[in-house]
Coordinates of C-alpha atoms and ligand atoms in Angstrom, one line a residue:
X1 CA 0.0 0.0 0.0
X2 CA 1.1 3.6 -0.6
X3 CA 1.7 5.0 2.9
X4 CA 2.4 8.7 3.6
X5 CA 3.9 9.6 6.9
X6 CA 3.7 13.3 7.9
X7 CA 6.6 14.4 10.0
X8 CA 10.2 13.1 10.2
X9 CA 11.0 13.3 13.9
X10 CA 11.9 10.1 15.8
X11 CA 8.2 9.2 15.9
X12 CA 7.3 9.7 12.2
X13 CA 10.6 8.2 11.0
X14 CA 10.0 5.1 13.2
X15 CA 6.4 4.8 11.8
X16 CA 7.8 5.0 8.3
X17 CA 10.5 2.4 9.0
X18 CA 8.1 -0.1 10.6
X19 CA 5.7 0.3 7.6
X20 CA 8.5 -0.1 5.0
X21 CA 9.7 -3.2 6.9
X22 CA 6.2 -4.7 6.1
X23 CA 6.5 -4.0 2.4
X24 CA 4.5 -0.8 2.2
X25 CA 5.6 1.9 -0.3
X26 CA 6.4 4.6 2.2
X27 CA 6.9 8.4 1.6
X28 CA 8.0 10.4 4.7
X29 CA 7.1 14.1 4.4
X30 CA 9.1 16.7 6.2
X31 CA 10.3 20.2 5.0
X32 CA 13.4 19.8 7.1
X33 CA 15.9 16.9 7.3
X34 CA 14.4 14.1 9.4
X35 CA 15.5 14.1 13.0
X36 CA 16.4 17.8 13.1
X37 CA 13.2 19.1 14.9
X38 CA 12.6 18.4 18.6
X39 CA 14.1 14.9 18.1
X40 CA 17.5 16.5 17.5
X41 CA 18.1 18.1 20.8
X42 CA 16.9 15.9 23.6
X43 CA 19.0 14.3 26.3
X44 CA 19.0 10.9 24.6
X45 CA 17.6 8.9 27.5
X46 CA 15.5 5.8 26.7
X47 CA 13.5 6.5 29.8
X48 CA 11.7 3.2 30.1
X49 CA 11.3 3.7 33.9
X50 CA 9.3 6.9 33.4
X51 CA 5.9 6.1 34.8
X52 CA 5.1 9.2 36.9
X53 CA 2.3 11.3 35.3
X54 CA 3.3 14.8 34.3
X55 CA 0.1 16.2 35.9
X56 CA 0.2 15.5 39.7
X57 CA -0.7 17.4 42.8
X58 CA 2.8 17.6 44.1
X59 CA 3.9 19.5 41.0
X60 CA 0.9 21.8 41.2
X61 CA 1.8 22.7 44.8
X62 CA 5.4 23.3 43.8
X63 CA 4.5 25.4 40.7
X64 CA 4.2 28.9 42.3
X65 CA 7.7 28.7 43.9
X66 CA 9.1 27.3 40.7
X67 CA 7.6 30.1 38.7
X68 CA 9.1 32.8 41.1
X69 CA 12.6 31.3 40.8
X70 CA 14.3 32.7 37.6
X71 CA 16.6 29.7 37.7
X72 CA 13.9 27.1 38.5
X73 CA 12.8 24.3 36.2
X74 CA 9.5 25.8 35.1
X75 CA 8.6 29.0 33.3
X76 CA 5.4 30.5 31.9
X77 CA 5.6 33.3 29.4
X78 CA 2.7 35.4 30.7
X79 CA 1.8 36.9 27.4
X80 CA 0.8 33.4 26.2
X81 CA -1.3 32.6 29.3
X82 CA -4.7 33.3 27.6
X83 CA -4.1 30.8 24.8
X84 CA -2.6 28.3 27.2
X85 CA -5.5 28.4 29.7
X86 CA -7.6 25.6 28.2
X87 CA -4.6 23.3 28.3
X88 CA -3.6 24.4 31.8
X89 CA -7.1 23.8 33.1
X90 CA -7.2 20.3 31.7
X91 CA -3.7 19.7 33.1
X92 CA -4.9 20.7 36.6
X93 CA -7.9 18.4 36.3
X94 CA -5.7 15.5 35.1
X95 CA -3.8 15.8 38.4
X96 CA -6.7 14.4 40.4
X97 CA -5.1 11.5 42.4
X98 CA -7.3 8.8 40.9
X99 CA -6.9 10.1 37.4
X100 CA -3.1 10.5 37.9
X101 CA -2.9 6.9 38.9
X102 CA -4.7 5.8 35.7
X103 CA -2.4 7.9 33.6
X104 CA 0.6 6.4 35.4
X105 CA -0.6 3.0 34.4
X106 CA -1.2 4.0 30.8
X107 CA 2.3 5.4 30.7
X108 CA 3.8 2.3 32.1
X109 CA 1.9 0.2 29.5
X110 CA 3.9 2.2 26.9
X111 CA 7.4 2.6 28.5
X112 CA 7.3 -1.1 29.6
X113 CA 7.1 -2.1 25.9
X114 CA 9.5 0.5 24.5
X115 CA 12.8 -1.4 24.9
X116 CA 11.7 -4.3 22.7
X117 CA 10.9 -1.9 19.8
X118 CA 14.2 -0.1 20.2
X119 CA 16.1 -3.5 20.3
X120 CA 14.5 -4.4 17.0
X121 CA 15.4 -1.1 15.4
X122 CA 18.9 -1.2 16.8
X123 CA 19.5 -4.7 15.5
X124 CA 18.1 -4.2 12.0
X125 CA 19.5 -0.7 11.5
X126 CA 22.9 -1.5 13.0
X127 CA 22.7 1.2 15.7
X128 CA 24.2 -0.7 18.7
X129 CA 27.2 1.6 18.6
X130 CA 25.0 4.6 19.6
X131 CA 23.8 3.0 22.9
X132 CA 25.2 3.5 26.4
X133 CA 23.7 1.1 28.9
X134 CA 24.6 3.2 32.0
X135 CA 21.2 4.2 33.4
X136 CA 21.0 7.8 34.7
X137 CA 21.3 9.5 38.0
X138 CA 19.2 12.0 40.0
X139 CA 21.5 13.6 42.5
X140 CA 21.0 15.9 45.5
X141 CA 23.3 17.6 48.0
X142 CA 20.7 17.6 50.7
X143 CA 19.3 14.3 52.1
X144 CA 15.9 15.7 53.1
X145 CA 15.5 17.4 49.7
X146 CA 16.4 14.1 48.1
X147 CA 13.8 12.2 50.1
X148 CA 11.0 14.7 49.3
X149 CA 11.9 14.9 45.6
X150 CA 12.1 11.2 45.0
X151 CA 9.4 9.8 47.3
X152 CA 6.6 9.6 44.6
X153 CA 8.9 8.3 42.0
X154 CA 10.3 5.5 44.2
X155 CA 6.7 4.6 45.2
X156 CA 5.8 4.3 41.5
X157 CA 9.0 2.4 40.7
X158 CA 8.2 -0.1 43.5
X159 CA 4.6 -0.4 42.4
X160 CA 5.7 -1.3 38.8
X161 CA 8.6 -3.4 40.0
X162 CA 11.1 -1.3 38.1
X163 CA 14.8 -1.5 39.1
X164 CA 16.7 1.3 40.8
X165 CA 19.3 1.9 43.4
X166 CA 19.9 4.5 46.1
X167 CA 23.5 5.5 46.2
X168 CA 25.2 7.3 49.1
X169 CA 28.1 9.8 48.5
X170 CA 31.0 7.3 48.4
X171 CA 29.3 4.9 46.0
X172 CA 28.0 7.7 43.9
X173 CA 31.4 9.3 43.5
X174 CA 33.0 6.0 42.7
X175 CA 30.4 5.5 39.9
X176 CA 30.5 9.1 38.6
X177 CA 33.8 10.8 39.7
X178 CA 32.9 13.9 37.6
X179 CA 30.4 15.0 40.3
X180 CA 31.2 17.5 43.0
X181 CA 32.0 15.8 46.4
X182 CA 29.1 18.0 47.8
X183 CA 26.6 15.5 46.4
X184 CA 25.0 13.4 49.2
X185 CA 22.7 10.9 47.6
X186 CA 21.4 9.7 44.2
X187 CA 18.6 7.7 42.7
X188 CA 20.1 5.5 40.0
X189 CA 17.6 4.4 37.3
X190 CA 19.6 1.4 36.2
X191 CA 17.4 0.0 33.4
X192 CA 17.5 3.1 31.2
X193 CA 19.9 3.4 28.3
X194 CA 21.2 6.5 26.6
X195 CA 21.5 7.2 22.9
X196 CA 24.8 9.1 22.5
X197 CA 23.5 11.1 19.5
X198 CA 19.7 11.4 19.0
X199 CA 20.3 12.9 15.5
X200 CA 22.5 9.9 14.5
X201 CA 19.8 7.6 15.8
X202 CA 17.0 9.0 13.6
X203 CA 19.4 9.3 10.7
X204 CA 20.3 5.6 11.1
X205 CA 16.6 4.6 11.0
X206 CA 16.1 6.9 7.9
X207 CA 19.1 5.3 6.2
X208 CA 17.6 1.8 6.7
X209 CA 14.2 3.0 5.6
X210 CA 15.7 4.2 2.3
X211 CA 17.5 0.9 1.9
X212 CA 14.1 -0.8 2.1
X213 CA 12.8 1.4 -0.6
X214 CA 11.1 4.2 1.4
X215 CA 11.8 7.8 0.7
X216 CA 12.0 11.2 2.4
X217 CA 10.3 13.9 0.4
X218 CA 11.3 17.4 1.5
X219 CA 7.9 19.2 1.6
X220 CA 5.3 20.3 4.1
X221 CA 1.8 18.7 4.2
X222 CA -1.0 21.2 4.6
X223 CA -4.2 19.3 4.0
X224 CA -5.9 16.1 2.8
X225 CA -8.1 15.0 0.0
X226 CA -11.1 13.2 1.3
X227 CA -13.0 10.4 -0.5
X228 CA -16.0 9.5 1.7
X229 CA -14.7 8.3 5.1
X230 CA -11.1 7.9 3.8
X231 CA -8.2 10.1 2.8
X232 CA -7.3 9.6 -0.9
X233 CA -4.4 11.9 -0.8
X234 CA -2.3 14.4 1.1
X235 CA -2.0 18.0 -0.1
X236 CA 1.6 19.3 0.1
X237 CA 3.6 22.3 -1.0
X238 CA 4.9 20.0 -3.8
X239 CA 1.4 19.1 -5.0
X240 CA -1.0 16.3 -4.1
X241 CA 0.2 12.8 -3.3
X242 CA -2.0 9.8 -3.5
X243 CA -2.2 7.6 -0.4
X244 CA -3.8 4.4 0.7
X245 CA -3.0 5.2 4.3
X246 CA -1.7 8.3 6.1
X247 CA 0.1 8.6 9.4
X248 CA 0.1 12.0 11.2
X249 CA 3.3 12.3 13.3
X250 CA 4.3 15.9 13.0
X251 CA 5.0 16.5 16.7
X252 CA 3.4 19.7 18.1
X253 CA 2.5 20.8 14.5
X254 CA 0.1 17.8 14.3
X255 CA -2.4 20.1 16.0
X256 CA -3.2 22.1 12.8
X257 CA -3.5 19.0 10.7
X258 CA -5.7 17.2 13.2
X259 CA -8.0 20.2 13.2
X260 CA -8.0 20.1 9.4
X261 CA -8.9 16.4 9.6
X262 CA -11.9 17.3 11.8
X263 CA -10.8 16.4 15.3
X264 CA -9.2 19.3 17.2
X265 CA -6.8 18.2 20.0
X266 CA -5.4 20.3 22.9
X267 CA -1.8 19.9 21.9
X268 CA 0.7 22.5 23.2
X269 CA 4.5 22.8 23.4
X270 CA 6.3 22.1 26.6
X271 CA 9.3 24.0 25.3
X272 CA 12.8 23.0 26.5
X273 CA 16.3 24.4 25.8
X274 CA 19.7 22.8 25.5
X275 CA 23.2 24.2 25.6
X276 CA 26.1 22.2 24.4
X277 CA 28.9 22.9 26.8
X278 CA 32.6 22.3 26.3
X279 CA 33.8 19.3 28.3
X280 CA 37.2 20.8 29.2
X281 CA 38.3 17.4 30.3
X282 CA 35.1 16.6 32.3
X283 CA 34.5 12.9 31.8
X284 CA 30.8 12.5 32.6
X285 CA 29.8 8.9 32.1
X286 CA 26.0 9.1 33.0
X287 CA 23.3 11.6 32.4
X288 CA 22.8 13.4 35.7
X289 CA 19.8 15.3 36.8
X290 CA 20.5 17.8 39.6
X291 CA 17.5 17.8 42.0
X292 CA 18.4 21.1 43.5
X293 CA 19.5 22.5 40.1
X294 CA 16.4 21.4 38.2
X295 CA 18.1 20.5 35.0
X296 CA 19.9 17.6 33.3
X297 CA 23.5 17.2 32.1
X298 CA 24.0 14.5 29.6
X299 CA 27.1 13.4 27.7
X300 CA 26.1 13.7 24.0
X301 CA 28.6 13.4 21.2
X302 CA 31.8 15.0 22.4
X303 CA 30.2 17.6 24.7
X304 CA 27.9 17.9 27.7
X305 CA 24.4 18.8 26.9
X306 CA 22.5 20.8 29.5
X307 CA 18.8 20.3 29.0
X308 CA 16.3 22.5 30.8
X309 CA 12.9 21.9 32.3
X310 CA 9.7 23.4 30.8
X311 CA 8.8 26.8 29.4
X312 CA 5.2 27.2 28.5
X313 CA 4.6 29.5 25.6
X314 CA 3.3 29.3 22.1
X315 CA 5.4 27.0 19.8
X316 CA 6.3 30.0 17.6
X317 CA 7.4 32.4 20.4
X318 CA 11.0 33.4 20.0
X319 CA 13.5 31.6 22.2
X320 CA 14.8 33.2 25.3
X321 CA 18.3 31.8 25.9
X322 CA 18.9 34.0 28.9
X323 CA 17.2 31.2 31.0
X324 CA 19.5 28.3 30.1
X325 CA 22.6 30.6 30.1
X326 CA 21.8 31.5 33.7
X327 CA 22.1 27.8 34.6
X328 CA 25.7 27.4 33.5
X329 CA 27.4 28.4 36.8
X330 CA 25.2 25.8 38.6
X331 CA 26.2 23.2 36.1
X332 CA 29.8 23.9 36.8
X333 CA 29.2 23.6 40.5
X334 CA 27.7 20.1 40.0
X335 CA 30.5 19.1 37.6
X336 CA 33.6 21.1 38.7
X337 CA 35.8 20.2 35.7
X338 CA 33.2 21.3 33.2
X339 CA 34.3 24.2 30.9
X340 CA 32.0 27.2 30.8
X341 CA 32.1 27.6 27.0
X342 CA 28.7 27.3 25.2
X343 CA 29.3 25.7 21.8
X344 CA 25.7 26.0 20.7
X345 CA 22.1 26.8 21.9
X346 CA 18.8 25.2 20.9
X347 CA 15.1 25.3 21.6
X348 CA 12.8 22.3 21.2
X349 CA 9.1 21.8 21.4
X350 CA 7.9 18.8 23.4
X351 CA 4.5 18.0 22.0
X352 CA 2.2 17.6 25.0
X353 CA -1.4 16.8 25.7
X354 CA -2.7 18.0 29.1
X355 CA -3.0 14.4 30.5
X356 CA 0.6 13.7 29.4
X357 CA -0.4 10.7 27.3
X358 CA 0.3 10.6 23.5
X359 CA -2.3 10.3 20.8
X360 CA -1.7 6.9 19.3
X361 CA -3.9 4.7 17.1
X362 CA -6.6 5.1 14.5
X363 CA -8.2 8.5 13.9
X364 CA -11.8 9.0 14.7
X365 CA -14.1 8.7 11.7
X366 CA -11.3 8.5 9.0
X367 CA -10.7 4.9 8.1
X368 CA -7.2 5.1 6.8
X369 CA -5.7 7.8 9.0
X370 CA -3.4 6.8 11.9
X371 CA -2.1 9.1 14.6
X372 CA 1.2 9.2 16.5
X373 CA 1.9 12.5 18.3
X374 CA 2.0 14.2 21.7
X375 CA 4.9 12.1 23.2
X376 CA 5.8 15.0 25.6
X377 CA 9.1 14.2 27.4
X378 CA 9.3 10.7 26.1
X379 CA 9.3 10.9 22.3
X380 CA 12.7 9.3 21.9
X381 CA 11.8 6.6 24.3
X382 CA 8.4 5.9 22.7
X383 CA 9.2 6.6 19.0
X384 CA 10.0 3.0 17.8
X385 CA 7.1 1.5 19.9
X386 CA 4.7 4.0 18.3
X387 CA 5.9 2.8 14.9
X388 CA 5.5 -0.8 15.8
X389 CA 1.9 -0.1 17.1
X390 CA 0.9 1.8 14.0
X391 CA 2.3 -1.0 11.7
X392 CA 0.3 -3.6 13.8
X393 CA -2.9 -1.6 13.3
X394 CA -2.3 -1.2 9.6
X395 CA -1.7 -5.0 9.3
X396 CA -4.9 -5.7 11.3
X397 CA -2.8 -7.3 14.1
X398 CA -3.5 -6.9 17.8
X399 CA -0.9 -4.4 19.1
X400 CA -0.9 -6.2 22.4
X401 CA -2.2 -3.4 24.6
X402 CA -5.5 -1.4 25.1
X403 CA -5.1 1.8 23.0
X404 CA -8.2 3.5 24.5
X405 CA -6.2 5.7 26.9
X406 CA -4.4 7.2 23.9
X407 CA -7.5 7.9 21.7
X408 CA -7.7 11.2 19.9
X409 CA -11.3 11.7 21.1
X410 CA -10.7 11.1 24.8
X411 CA -11.3 13.8 27.4
X412 CA -7.6 14.7 27.9
X413 CA -8.0 15.2 31.7
Ligands
LIG501 C1 15.2 19.6 26.2 C2 14.5 18.3 25.8 C3 15.0 17.1 26.4 C4 14.4 15.9 26.1 N1 14.9 14.7 26.5 C5 14.3 13.5 26.2 C6 14.9 12.3 26.6 O1 16.0 12.2 27.2 N2 14.2 11.1 26.3 C7 13.1 11.1 25.5 O2 12.5 10.1 25.3 N3 12.5 12.3 25.1 C8 13.1 13.5 25.4 N4 12.6 14.7 25.0 C9 11.3 14.6 24.2 C10 11.5 14.2 22.8 O3 12.6 14.9 22.2 C11 10.3 14.5 22.0 O4 9.2 13.9 22.6 C12 10.4 14.0 20.6 O5 11.5 14.5 19.9 C13 9.1 14.3 19.8 O6 9.3 13.7 18.5 P1 8.3 13.9 17.3 O7 8.8 13.0 16.2 O8 6.9 13.7 17.8 O9 8.5 15.4 17.0 P2 9.6 16.2 16.2 O10 11.0 15.7 16.5 O11 9.4 17.7 16.5 O12 9.3 15.9 14.7 C14 8.2 16.5 14.0 C15 8.6 16.7 12.6 O13 7.4 17.1 11.9 C16 7.8 18.0 10.9 N5 6.6 18.7 10.5 C17 5.9 19.7 11.1 N6 4.9 20.1 10.4 C18 4.9 19.4 9.3 C19 4.0 19.4 8.1 N7 3.0 20.2 8.0 N8 4.4 18.5 7.1 C20 5.4 17.7 7.2 N9 6.2 17.7 8.3 C21 6.0 18.5 9.3 C22 8.8 18.9 11.6 O14 9.6 19.5 10.7 C23 9.6 17.9 12.5 O15 10.7 17.4 11.8 C24 13.2 15.9 25.3 C25 12.7 17.1 24.7 C26 13.4 18.3 25.0 C27 12.9 19.5 24.4

């Protein structure tokens, strides 16, 4: 069948790959090189132990203090508040304890299956060299702060029987000597792997997709041609393309195309920045999240990538790099050997629904449209699994999990 996949991030490229693997004639549409959108600049963690919902009461309680701290992990650009309000209200409602628990279970159902999909992609695309099986660390200087900040997560890890270790200072410094001796304790998420270059990972999948006869067409999709309850084609800047099936996987930009297809979704950007910092001899071996600092430092390619928390603003608002730049002295305190030089700066748009679950599955009312977007902080983790699930649905196979929590016409809170 002629399959058109809209969006060449890790999610769309994975969908295209799984479809090509089953013999479909696949065209991947993206106006920019696949893998160079939000999928370019993440921290590279295959976060298969992430089962805490994004919306939860503890975060709501902490939000005012975080907003008042100019170096904190959460920012809201006030000018954008009116347009963000519907999303924020749903987010608050999604934090109801009972609902948050259901969302945690629906997240676990995905992350718990993510590794198997990565393993297949890694084996068939020859990407094993890009993986670092180290797990990652959440470190704190203050024991009480550590206990408070990790209590919910440890409870969830225990509930889902996911492995982790608590490390005291000596063990921690032996494992990660790049850290300051001021650190006191760490949560070590031992099952997570890290991709050493997220861009190389998506490029590797694209390369194999092309080897299987799929192609990337450098153009933007802006509409569909309908034929009854199906889409017969996709309208692009390069003209109309015929399709037997269409996958919408354009990250945060899926919102406009979903509305165009007749089902508006409350998709917004949880914006996040990165800075690439010169190592200056700092030999960081694990991604490290500073609990007091509120950001992550990850070894990526030959530098250290500082990735920030969340900035809420419209996807098209200009970047404000003053925020990540202010964090560099704190990064150097955590990793004393780190150089202060900023090699590059970047802004990415985590595509997020208010309940923190992606939209994954068949579209409402359009027989041959499939959806894979809204993967929030976990798009790298869940990209290949999303591709596997879409390929299962296209083939009429049981994807092995209940997809109703990820439906495009759910309540989102
Ligand atoms: C700072 C930061 C750190 C992160 N760290 C991690 C991490 O460690 N682990 C993890 O799992 N996740 C992480 N994430 C999240 C992850 O990066 C995202 O969830 C993921 O990249 C989303 O992938 P995507 O394919 O949906 O979107 P994108 O990568 O944004 O891809 C969407 C593509 O669609 C294209 N497009 C848009 N409109 C159209 C159109 N009309 N027609 C055709 N193409 C179109 C765009 O050009 C783009 O290439 C992080 C994110 C950020 C910002």
